[in-house]
Coordinates of C-alpha atoms in Angstrom, one line a residue:
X1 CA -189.0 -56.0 -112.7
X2 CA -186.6 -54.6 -115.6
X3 CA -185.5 -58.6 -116.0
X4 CA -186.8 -62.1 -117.9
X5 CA -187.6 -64.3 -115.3
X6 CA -187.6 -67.3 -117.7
X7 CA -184.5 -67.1 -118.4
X8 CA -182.5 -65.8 -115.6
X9 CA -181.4 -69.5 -115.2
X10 CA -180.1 -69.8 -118.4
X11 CA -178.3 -66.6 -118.3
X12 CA -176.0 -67.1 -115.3
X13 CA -174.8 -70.2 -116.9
X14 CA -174.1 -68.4 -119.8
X15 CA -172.5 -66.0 -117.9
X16 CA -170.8 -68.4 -115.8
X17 CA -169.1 -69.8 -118.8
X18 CA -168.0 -66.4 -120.8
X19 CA -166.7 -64.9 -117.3
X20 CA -163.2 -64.9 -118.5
X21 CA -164.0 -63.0 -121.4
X22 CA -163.2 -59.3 -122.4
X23 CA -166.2 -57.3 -121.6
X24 CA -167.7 -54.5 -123.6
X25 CA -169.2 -51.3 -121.5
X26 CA -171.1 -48.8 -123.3
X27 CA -171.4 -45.2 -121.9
X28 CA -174.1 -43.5 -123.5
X29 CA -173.7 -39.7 -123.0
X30 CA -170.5 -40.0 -122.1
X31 CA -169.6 -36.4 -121.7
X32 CA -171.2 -36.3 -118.6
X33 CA -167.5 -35.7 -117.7
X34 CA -167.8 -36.5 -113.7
X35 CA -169.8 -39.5 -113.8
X36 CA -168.2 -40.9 -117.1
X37 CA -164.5 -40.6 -115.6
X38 CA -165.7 -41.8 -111.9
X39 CA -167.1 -44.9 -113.6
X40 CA -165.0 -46.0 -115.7
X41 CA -162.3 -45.5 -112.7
X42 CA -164.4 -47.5 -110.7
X43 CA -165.0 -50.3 -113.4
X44 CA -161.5 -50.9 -114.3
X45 CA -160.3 -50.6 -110.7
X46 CA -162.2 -54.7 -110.7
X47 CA -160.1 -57.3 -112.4
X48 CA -163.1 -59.1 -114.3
X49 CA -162.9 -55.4 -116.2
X50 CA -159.0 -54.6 -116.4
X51 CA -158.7 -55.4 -120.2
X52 CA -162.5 -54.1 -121.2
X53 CA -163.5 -52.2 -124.1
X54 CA -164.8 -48.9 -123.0
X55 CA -167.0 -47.3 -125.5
X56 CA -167.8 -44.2 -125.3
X57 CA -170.3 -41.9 -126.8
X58 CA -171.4 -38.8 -126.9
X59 CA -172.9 -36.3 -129.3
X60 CA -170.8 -33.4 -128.5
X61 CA -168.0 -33.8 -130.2
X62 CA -165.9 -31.4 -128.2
X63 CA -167.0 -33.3 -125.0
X64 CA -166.5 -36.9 -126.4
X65 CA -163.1 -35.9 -127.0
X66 CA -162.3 -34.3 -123.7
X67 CA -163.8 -37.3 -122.0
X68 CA -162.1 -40.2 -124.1
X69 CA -158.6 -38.4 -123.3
X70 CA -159.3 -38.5 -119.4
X71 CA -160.5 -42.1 -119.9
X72 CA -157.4 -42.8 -121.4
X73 CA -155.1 -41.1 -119.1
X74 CA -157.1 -43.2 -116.3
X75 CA -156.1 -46.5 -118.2
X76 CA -152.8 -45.0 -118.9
X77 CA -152.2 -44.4 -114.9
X78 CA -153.6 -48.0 -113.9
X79 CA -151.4 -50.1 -117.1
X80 CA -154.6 -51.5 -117.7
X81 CA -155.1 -53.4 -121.1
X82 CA -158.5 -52.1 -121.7
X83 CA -159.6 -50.7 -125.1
X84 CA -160.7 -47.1 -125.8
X85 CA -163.1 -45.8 -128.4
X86 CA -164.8 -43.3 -129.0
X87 CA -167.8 -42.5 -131.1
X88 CA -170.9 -40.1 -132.0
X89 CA -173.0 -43.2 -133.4
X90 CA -174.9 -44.5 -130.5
X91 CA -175.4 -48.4 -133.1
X92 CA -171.2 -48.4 -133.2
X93 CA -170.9 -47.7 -128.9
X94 CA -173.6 -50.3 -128.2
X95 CA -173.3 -53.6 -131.0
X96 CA -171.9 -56.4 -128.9
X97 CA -172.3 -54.6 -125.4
X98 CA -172.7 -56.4 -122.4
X99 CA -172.8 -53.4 -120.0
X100 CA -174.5 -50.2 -120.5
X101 CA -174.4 -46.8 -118.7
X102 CA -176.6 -43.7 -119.8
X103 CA -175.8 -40.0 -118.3
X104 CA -177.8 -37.7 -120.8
X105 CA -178.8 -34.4 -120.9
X106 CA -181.5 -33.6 -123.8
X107 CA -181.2 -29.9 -124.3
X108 CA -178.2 -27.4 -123.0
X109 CA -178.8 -24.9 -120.3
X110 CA -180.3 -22.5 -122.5
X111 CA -183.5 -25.1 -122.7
X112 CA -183.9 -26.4 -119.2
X113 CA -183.9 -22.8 -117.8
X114 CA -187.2 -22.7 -118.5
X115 CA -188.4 -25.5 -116.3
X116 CA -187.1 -23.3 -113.4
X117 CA -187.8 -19.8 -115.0
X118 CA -191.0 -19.9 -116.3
X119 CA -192.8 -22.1 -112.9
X120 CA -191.2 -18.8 -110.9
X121 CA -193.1 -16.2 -112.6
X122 CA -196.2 -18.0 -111.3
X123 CA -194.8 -18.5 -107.8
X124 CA -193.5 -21.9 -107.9
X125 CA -190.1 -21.6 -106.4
X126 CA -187.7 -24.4 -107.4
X127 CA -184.2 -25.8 -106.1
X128 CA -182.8 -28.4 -108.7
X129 CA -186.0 -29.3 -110.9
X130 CA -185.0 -32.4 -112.4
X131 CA -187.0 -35.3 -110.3
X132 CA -190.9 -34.1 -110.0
X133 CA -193.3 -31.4 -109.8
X134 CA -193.5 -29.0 -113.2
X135 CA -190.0 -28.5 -113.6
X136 CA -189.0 -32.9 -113.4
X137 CA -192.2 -33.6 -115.5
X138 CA -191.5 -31.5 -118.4
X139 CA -187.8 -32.1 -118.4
X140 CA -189.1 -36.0 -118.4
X141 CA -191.3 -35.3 -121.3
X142 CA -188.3 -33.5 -123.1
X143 CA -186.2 -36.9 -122.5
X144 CA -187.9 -39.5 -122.8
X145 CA -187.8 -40.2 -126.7
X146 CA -184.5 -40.0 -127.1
X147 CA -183.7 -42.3 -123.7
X148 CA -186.6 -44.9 -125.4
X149 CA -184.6 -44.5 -128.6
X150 CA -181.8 -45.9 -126.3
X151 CA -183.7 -48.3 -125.4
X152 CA -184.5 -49.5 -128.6
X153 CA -181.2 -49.4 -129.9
X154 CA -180.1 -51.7 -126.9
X155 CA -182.9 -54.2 -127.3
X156 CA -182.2 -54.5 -130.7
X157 CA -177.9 -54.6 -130.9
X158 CA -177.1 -55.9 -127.7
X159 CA -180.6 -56.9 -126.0
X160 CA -178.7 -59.0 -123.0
X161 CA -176.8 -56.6 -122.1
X162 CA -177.0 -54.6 -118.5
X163 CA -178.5 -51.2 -118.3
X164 CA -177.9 -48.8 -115.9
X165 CA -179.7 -45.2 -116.2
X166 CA -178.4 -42.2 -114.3
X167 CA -180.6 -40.0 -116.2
X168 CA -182.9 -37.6 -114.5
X169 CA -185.9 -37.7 -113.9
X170 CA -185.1 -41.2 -113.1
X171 CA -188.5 -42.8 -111.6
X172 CA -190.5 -41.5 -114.3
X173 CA -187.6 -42.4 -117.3
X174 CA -186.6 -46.4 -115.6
X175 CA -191.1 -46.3 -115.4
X176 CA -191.1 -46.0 -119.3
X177 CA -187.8 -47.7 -120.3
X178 CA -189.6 -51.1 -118.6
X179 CA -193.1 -50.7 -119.5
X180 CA -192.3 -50.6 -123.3
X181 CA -188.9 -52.8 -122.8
X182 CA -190.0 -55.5 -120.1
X183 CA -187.4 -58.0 -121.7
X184 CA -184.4 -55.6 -121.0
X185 CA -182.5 -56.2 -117.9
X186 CA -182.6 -52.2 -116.4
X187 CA -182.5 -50.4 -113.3
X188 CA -181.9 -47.3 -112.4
X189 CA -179.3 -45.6 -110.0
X190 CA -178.7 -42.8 -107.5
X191 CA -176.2 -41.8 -105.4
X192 CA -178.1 -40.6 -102.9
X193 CA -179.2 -43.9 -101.1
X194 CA -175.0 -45.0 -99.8
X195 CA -174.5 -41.3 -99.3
X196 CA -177.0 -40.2 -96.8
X197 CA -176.4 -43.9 -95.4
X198 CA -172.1 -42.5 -94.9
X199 CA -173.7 -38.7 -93.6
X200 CA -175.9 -40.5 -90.7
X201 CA -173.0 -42.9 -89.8
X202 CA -170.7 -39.8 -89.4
X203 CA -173.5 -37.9 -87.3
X204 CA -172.9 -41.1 -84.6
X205 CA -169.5 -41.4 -85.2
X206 CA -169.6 -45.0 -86.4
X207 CA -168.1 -46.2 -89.9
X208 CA -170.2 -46.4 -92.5
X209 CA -168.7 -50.0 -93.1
X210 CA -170.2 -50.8 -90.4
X211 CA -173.5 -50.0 -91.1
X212 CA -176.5 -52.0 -92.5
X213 CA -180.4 -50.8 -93.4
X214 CA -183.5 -51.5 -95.5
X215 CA -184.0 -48.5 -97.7
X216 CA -187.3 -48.6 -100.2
X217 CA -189.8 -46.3 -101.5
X218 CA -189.5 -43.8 -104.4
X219 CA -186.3 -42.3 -106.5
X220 CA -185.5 -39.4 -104.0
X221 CA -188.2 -40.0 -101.5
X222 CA -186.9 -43.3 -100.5
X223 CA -187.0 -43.8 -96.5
X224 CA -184.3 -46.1 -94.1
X225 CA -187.0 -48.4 -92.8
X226 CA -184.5 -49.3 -90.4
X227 CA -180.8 -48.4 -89.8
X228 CA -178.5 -51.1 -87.7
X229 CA -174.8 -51.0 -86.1
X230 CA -173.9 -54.8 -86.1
X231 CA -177.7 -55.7 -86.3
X232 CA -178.4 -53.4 -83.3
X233 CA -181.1 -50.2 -83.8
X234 CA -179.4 -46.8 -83.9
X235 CA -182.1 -44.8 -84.9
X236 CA -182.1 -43.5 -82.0
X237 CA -178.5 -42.0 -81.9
X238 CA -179.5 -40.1 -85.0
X239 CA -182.9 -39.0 -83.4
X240 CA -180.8 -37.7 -80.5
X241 CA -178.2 -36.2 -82.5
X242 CA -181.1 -34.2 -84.7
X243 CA -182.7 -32.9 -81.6
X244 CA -179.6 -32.0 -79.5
X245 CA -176.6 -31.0 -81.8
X246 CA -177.6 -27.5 -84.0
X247 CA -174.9 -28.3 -86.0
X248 CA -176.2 -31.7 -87.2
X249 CA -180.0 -30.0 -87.8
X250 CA -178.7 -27.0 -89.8
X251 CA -177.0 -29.4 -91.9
X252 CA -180.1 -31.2 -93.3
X253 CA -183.0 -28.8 -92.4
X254 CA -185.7 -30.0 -94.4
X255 CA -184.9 -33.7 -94.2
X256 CA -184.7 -33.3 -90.6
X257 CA -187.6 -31.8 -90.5
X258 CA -189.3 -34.4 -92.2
X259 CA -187.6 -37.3 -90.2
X260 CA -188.8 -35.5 -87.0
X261 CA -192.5 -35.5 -88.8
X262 CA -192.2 -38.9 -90.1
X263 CA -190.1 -40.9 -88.3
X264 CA -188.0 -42.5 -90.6
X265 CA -185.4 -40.5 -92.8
X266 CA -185.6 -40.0 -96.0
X267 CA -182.3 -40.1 -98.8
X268 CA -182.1 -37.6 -101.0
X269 CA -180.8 -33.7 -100.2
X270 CA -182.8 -30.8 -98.6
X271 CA -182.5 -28.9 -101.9
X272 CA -184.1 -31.4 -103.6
X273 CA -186.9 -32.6 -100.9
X274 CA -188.3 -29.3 -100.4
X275 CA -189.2 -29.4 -104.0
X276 CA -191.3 -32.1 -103.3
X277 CA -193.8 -31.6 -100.5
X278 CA -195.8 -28.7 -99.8
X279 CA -194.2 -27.5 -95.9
X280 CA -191.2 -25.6 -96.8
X281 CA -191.2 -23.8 -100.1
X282 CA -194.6 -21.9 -100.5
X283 CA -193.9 -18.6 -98.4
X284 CA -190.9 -16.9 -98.8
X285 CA -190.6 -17.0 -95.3
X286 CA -190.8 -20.8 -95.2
X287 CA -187.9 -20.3 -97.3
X288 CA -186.0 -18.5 -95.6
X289 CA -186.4 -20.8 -92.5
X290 CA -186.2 -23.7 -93.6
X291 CA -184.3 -23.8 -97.2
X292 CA -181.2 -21.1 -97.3
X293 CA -179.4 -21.6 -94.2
X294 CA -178.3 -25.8 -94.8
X295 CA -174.8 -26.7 -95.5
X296 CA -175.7 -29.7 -96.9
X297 CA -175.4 -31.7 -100.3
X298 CA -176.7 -28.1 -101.7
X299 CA -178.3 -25.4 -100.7
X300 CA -181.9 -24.9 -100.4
X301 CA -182.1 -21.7 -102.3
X302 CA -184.0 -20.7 -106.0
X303 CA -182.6 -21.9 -108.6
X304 CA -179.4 -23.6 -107.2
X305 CA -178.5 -26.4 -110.0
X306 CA -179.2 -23.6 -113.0
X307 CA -176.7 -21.1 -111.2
X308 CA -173.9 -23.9 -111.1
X309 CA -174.8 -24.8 -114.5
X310 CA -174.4 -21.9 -116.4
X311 CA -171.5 -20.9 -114.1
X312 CA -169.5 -24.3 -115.4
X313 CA -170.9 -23.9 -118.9
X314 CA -168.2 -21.2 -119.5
X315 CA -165.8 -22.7 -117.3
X316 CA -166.2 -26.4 -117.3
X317 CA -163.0 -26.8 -120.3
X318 CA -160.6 -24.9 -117.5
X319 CA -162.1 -27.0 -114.9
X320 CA -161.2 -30.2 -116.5
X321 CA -157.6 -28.6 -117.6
X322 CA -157.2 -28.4 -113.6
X323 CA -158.1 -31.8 -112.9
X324 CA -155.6 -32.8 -116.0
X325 CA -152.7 -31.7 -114.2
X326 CA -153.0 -33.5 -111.2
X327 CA -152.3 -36.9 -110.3
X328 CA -154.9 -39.8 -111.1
X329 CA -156.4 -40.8 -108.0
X330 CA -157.3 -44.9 -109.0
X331 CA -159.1 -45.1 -105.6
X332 CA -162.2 -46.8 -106.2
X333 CA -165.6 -44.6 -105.4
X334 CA -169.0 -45.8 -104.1
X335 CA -171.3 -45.5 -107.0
X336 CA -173.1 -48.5 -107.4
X337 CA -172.4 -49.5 -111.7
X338 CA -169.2 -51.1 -111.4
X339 CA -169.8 -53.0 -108.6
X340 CA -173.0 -54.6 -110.1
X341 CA -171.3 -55.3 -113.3
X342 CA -168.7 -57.2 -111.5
X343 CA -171.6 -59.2 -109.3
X344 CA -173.0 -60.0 -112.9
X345 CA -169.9 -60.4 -115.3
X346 CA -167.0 -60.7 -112.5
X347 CA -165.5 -62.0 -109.8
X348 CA -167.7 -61.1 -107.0
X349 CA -170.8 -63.4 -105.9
X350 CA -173.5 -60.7 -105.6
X351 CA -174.0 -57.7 -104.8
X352 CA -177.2 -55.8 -103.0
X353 CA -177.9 -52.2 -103.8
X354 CA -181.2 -49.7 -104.5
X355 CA -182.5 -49.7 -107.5
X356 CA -185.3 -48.3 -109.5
X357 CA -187.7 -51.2 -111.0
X358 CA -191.5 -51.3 -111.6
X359 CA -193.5 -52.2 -108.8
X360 CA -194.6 -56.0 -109.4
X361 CA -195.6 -56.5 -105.6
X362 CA -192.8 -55.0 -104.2
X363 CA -194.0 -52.8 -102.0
X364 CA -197.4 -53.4 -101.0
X365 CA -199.3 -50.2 -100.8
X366 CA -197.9 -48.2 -103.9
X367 CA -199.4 -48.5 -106.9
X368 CA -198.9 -51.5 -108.9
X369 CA -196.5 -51.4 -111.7
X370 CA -195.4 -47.5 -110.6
X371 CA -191.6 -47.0 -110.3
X372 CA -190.1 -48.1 -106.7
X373 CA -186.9 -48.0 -105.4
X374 CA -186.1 -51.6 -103.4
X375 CA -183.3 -53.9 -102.5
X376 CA -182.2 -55.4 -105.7
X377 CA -179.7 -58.4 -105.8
X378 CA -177.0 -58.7 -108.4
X379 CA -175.5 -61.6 -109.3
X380 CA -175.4 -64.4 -112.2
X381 CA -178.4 -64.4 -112.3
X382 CA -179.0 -60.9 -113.0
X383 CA -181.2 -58.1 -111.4
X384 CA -183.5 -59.6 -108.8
X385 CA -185.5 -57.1 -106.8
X386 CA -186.5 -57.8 -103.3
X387 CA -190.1 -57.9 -101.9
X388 CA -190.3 -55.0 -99.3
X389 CA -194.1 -55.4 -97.5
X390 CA -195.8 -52.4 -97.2
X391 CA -194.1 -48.8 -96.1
X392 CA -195.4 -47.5 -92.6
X393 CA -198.5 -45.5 -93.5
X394 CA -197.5 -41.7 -93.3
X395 CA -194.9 -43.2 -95.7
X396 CA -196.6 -44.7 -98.5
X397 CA -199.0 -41.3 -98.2
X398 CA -196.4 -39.5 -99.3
X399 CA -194.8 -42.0 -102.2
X400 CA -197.9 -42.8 -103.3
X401 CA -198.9 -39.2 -104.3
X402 CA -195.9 -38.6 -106.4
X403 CA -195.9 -42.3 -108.0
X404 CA -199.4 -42.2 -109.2
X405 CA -198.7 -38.1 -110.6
X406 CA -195.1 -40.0 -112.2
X407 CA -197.6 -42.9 -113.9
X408 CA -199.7 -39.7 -115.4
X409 CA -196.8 -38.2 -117.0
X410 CA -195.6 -41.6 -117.9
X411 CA -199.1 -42.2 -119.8
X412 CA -198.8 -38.7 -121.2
X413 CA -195.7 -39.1 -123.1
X414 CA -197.0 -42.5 -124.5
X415 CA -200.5 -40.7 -125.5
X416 CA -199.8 -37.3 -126.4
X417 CA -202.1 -36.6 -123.7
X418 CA -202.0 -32.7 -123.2
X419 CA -204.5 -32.7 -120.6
X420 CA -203.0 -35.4 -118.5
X421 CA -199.9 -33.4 -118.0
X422 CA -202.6 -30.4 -116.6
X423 CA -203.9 -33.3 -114.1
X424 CA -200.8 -34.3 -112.9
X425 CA -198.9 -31.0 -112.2
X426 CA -202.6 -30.3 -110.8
X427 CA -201.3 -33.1 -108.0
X428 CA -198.0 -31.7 -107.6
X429 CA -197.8 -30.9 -103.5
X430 CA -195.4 -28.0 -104.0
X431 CA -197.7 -26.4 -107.2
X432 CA -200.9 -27.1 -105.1
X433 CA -200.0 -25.2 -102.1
X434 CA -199.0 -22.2 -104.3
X435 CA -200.9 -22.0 -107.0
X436 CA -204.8 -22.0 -108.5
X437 CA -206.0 -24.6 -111.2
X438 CA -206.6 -21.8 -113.2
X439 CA -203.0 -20.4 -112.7
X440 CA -201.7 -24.0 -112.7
X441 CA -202.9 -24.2 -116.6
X442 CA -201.6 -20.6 -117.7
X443 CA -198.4 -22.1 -116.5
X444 CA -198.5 -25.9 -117.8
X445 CA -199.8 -24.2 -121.3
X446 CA -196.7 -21.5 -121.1
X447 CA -193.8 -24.7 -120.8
X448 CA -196.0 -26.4 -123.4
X449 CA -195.7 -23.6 -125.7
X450 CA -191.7 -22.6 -124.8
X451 CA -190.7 -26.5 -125.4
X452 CA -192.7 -27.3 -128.3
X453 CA -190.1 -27.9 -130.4
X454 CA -188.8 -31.0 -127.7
X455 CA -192.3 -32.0 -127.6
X456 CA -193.3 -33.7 -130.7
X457 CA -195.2 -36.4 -128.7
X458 CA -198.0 -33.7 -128.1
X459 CA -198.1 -32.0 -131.8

């Protein structure tokens, strides 16, 4: 479950009794320069945090600096008495930490290309890449070492400490970060969840405050089992607003296709869901149709997240300069870290969010031990994920065909299992519907061969 049930007890009355002391938070990959700086405004923005030490690291030097003089203009703007450091040794950021946070990327543009470029050639069209099918497996096998050396480094300098992943692929990464660290209290965390919760509350004009729901299933494939105004059923409002406003459709085409297919709506973008399933991306006229014309989270079309990345790699410095100049907005955000550091370590009682834990009975009819995302409780006590039952049928279908290819790649990286790599991009929906096994192994043996030198799991 990413915790120690044995001694959850024993830790919230440890906690209980250092509550008033200065906490450490670790960011791990710090110059993820959005999240870090949206994070750390969000953590000191809690009073439990105001005079934390906030250590960051990162090893690009050039980022770590950019991002530790944002951070400090963020403390600077709130006169809080937190600490500031900054580091490219991963033991000095995380000895005595009781909060962790990781935001890697293993590999610059120039390497991850490939796991959009090279699936292309053999008809694979992808969108972002970085969750499932060819492109999220091999940029999980690619990462997982060095987030397991994390891991490691965690369980062995500050092993009770919190850990938080927003690391990509995340099912597959929080799948192997608690199967070879059980004892560690992890989780990980997407955005995705409170924001599609906010964009269905705006399509029925009703606050988002306001709002309540049961969300479980997969990272990215995770499903509103049922959405409530003041404990009252509005799904459908947003089943009428789908069907009757254009405007609301061509926002979320694939995902409202697949809500009108399903039944139940699902959290993450249309970019990134079309990726997933076999309907919408395996004719270029499907394409056209269905995955250019959104103006959603992003657009549907090839290669989306490796445009914007190599158009910010040359201009992410001026970017920043921008956001330099202009006044610090202290506002707190919605992403989940802060507020579940404060449920644990602060002055708030608990707090419930989605998480990504193993699958100890969670939800009944995924496979056993895979990587879910469920309720999960914060408090004292620590991480407590919630038991679920079993998703409606068309439901856990769908999860459980990418959870049980996510627990081959998972094996894979922890074998060296070439073969079992094959298998599971074999499985892929999207790779399926396109491609041959034949052709399916010329292009599994081509991203062997182009990342070799970030595989040495498999040498």
């Amino acid at each position: 479950m990413g915790y120690n049930q044995a001694s959850t007890g024993q830790i919230a009355k440890n906690r209980k009794q250092e509550s008033h002391m200065s906490k450490k938070i670790a960011f791990i990959g710090a110059g993820s320069f959005g999240f870090t700086r949206g994070l750390v405004r969000d953590l000191l923005s809690f009073p439990a945090f105001a005079d934390a030490t906030i250590a960051l690291m990162d090893i690009n030097e050039q980022r770590l600096a950019t991002i530790t003089r944002a951070v400090q203009r963020i403390v600077d703007a709130g006169n809080y008495p937190a600490k500031v450091t900054a580091t490219t040794d991963r033991v000095e950021a995380l000895k005595g930490a009781d909060g962790v946070v990781t935001t890697i990327l293993s590999g610059d543009v120039d390497v991850w290309q490939h796991d959009i470029l090279i699936p292309k050639k053999y008809g694979v069209d992808i969108n972002v890449g970085d969750t499932r099918g060819p492109s999220g497996i091999f940029r999980f096998l690619r990462t997982v070492k060095p987030i397991l050396d994390i891991a490691e480094d965690i369980s062995r300098y500050c092993p009770d400490a919190v850990y938080l992943n927003y690391t990509n692929p995340m099912a597959m990464l929080c799948r192997a970060v608690q199967g070879k660290y059980p004892h560690l209290q992890s989780t990980g965390l997407c955005h995705s969840v409170q924001g599609t919760a906010a964009m269905l509350a705006r399509w029925i004009g009703i606050p988002k405050e306001e709002i309540s729901y049961t969300c479980a299933g997969i990272n990215h494939q995770a499903f509103y089992l049922d959405f409530l105004h003041k404990g009252k059923d509005v799904y459908p409002l947003i089943d009428k607003a789908i069907r009757e406003r254009p405007e609301v459709y061509n926002e979320e085409i694939v995902r409202n296709e697949l809500y009108l297919a399903l039944g139940y709506y699902v959290t993450e973008s249309s970019g990134h869901n079309s990726e997933y399933v076999a309907w919408f991306r395996k004719r270029p006229d499907l394409i056209e149709k269905y995955c250019t014309d959104g103006t959603g989270w992003n657009p549907g079309h090839y290669a989306y997240i490796l445009n914007e990345y190599q158009r910010r790699k040359h201009t992410w410095q001026d970017e920043i300069e921008e956001w330099f100049q202009r006044p610090v907005d202290l506002a707190r955000g919605e992403e989940y870290a802060a507020y579940i550091f404060n449920a644990i370590f602060g002055d708030q009682a608990m707090f419930k969010f989605n998480g990504n834990v193993r699958n100890t009975g969670l939800i009944d009819n995924l496979p056993e031990g895979c990587c879910v995302e469920v309720p999960v409780l914060a408090s004292k006590r620590g991480l407590e994920p919630i038991h679920v039952g079993p998703l409606p049928r068309q439901l856990g279908l769908l999860c459980s065909v990418s959870a049980q290819i996510e627990e081959m790649a998972v094996e894979a990286s922890f074998t060296g299992d070439r073969e079992l790599v094959y298998q599971a991009v074999c499985f892929d929906p999207l790779t399926s519907a396109v491609l041959s096994l034949k052709e399916t192994r010329a292009m599994v043996d081509e991203m062997f061969t182009q990342f070799e030198d970030w595989l040495p799991q498999f040498q």
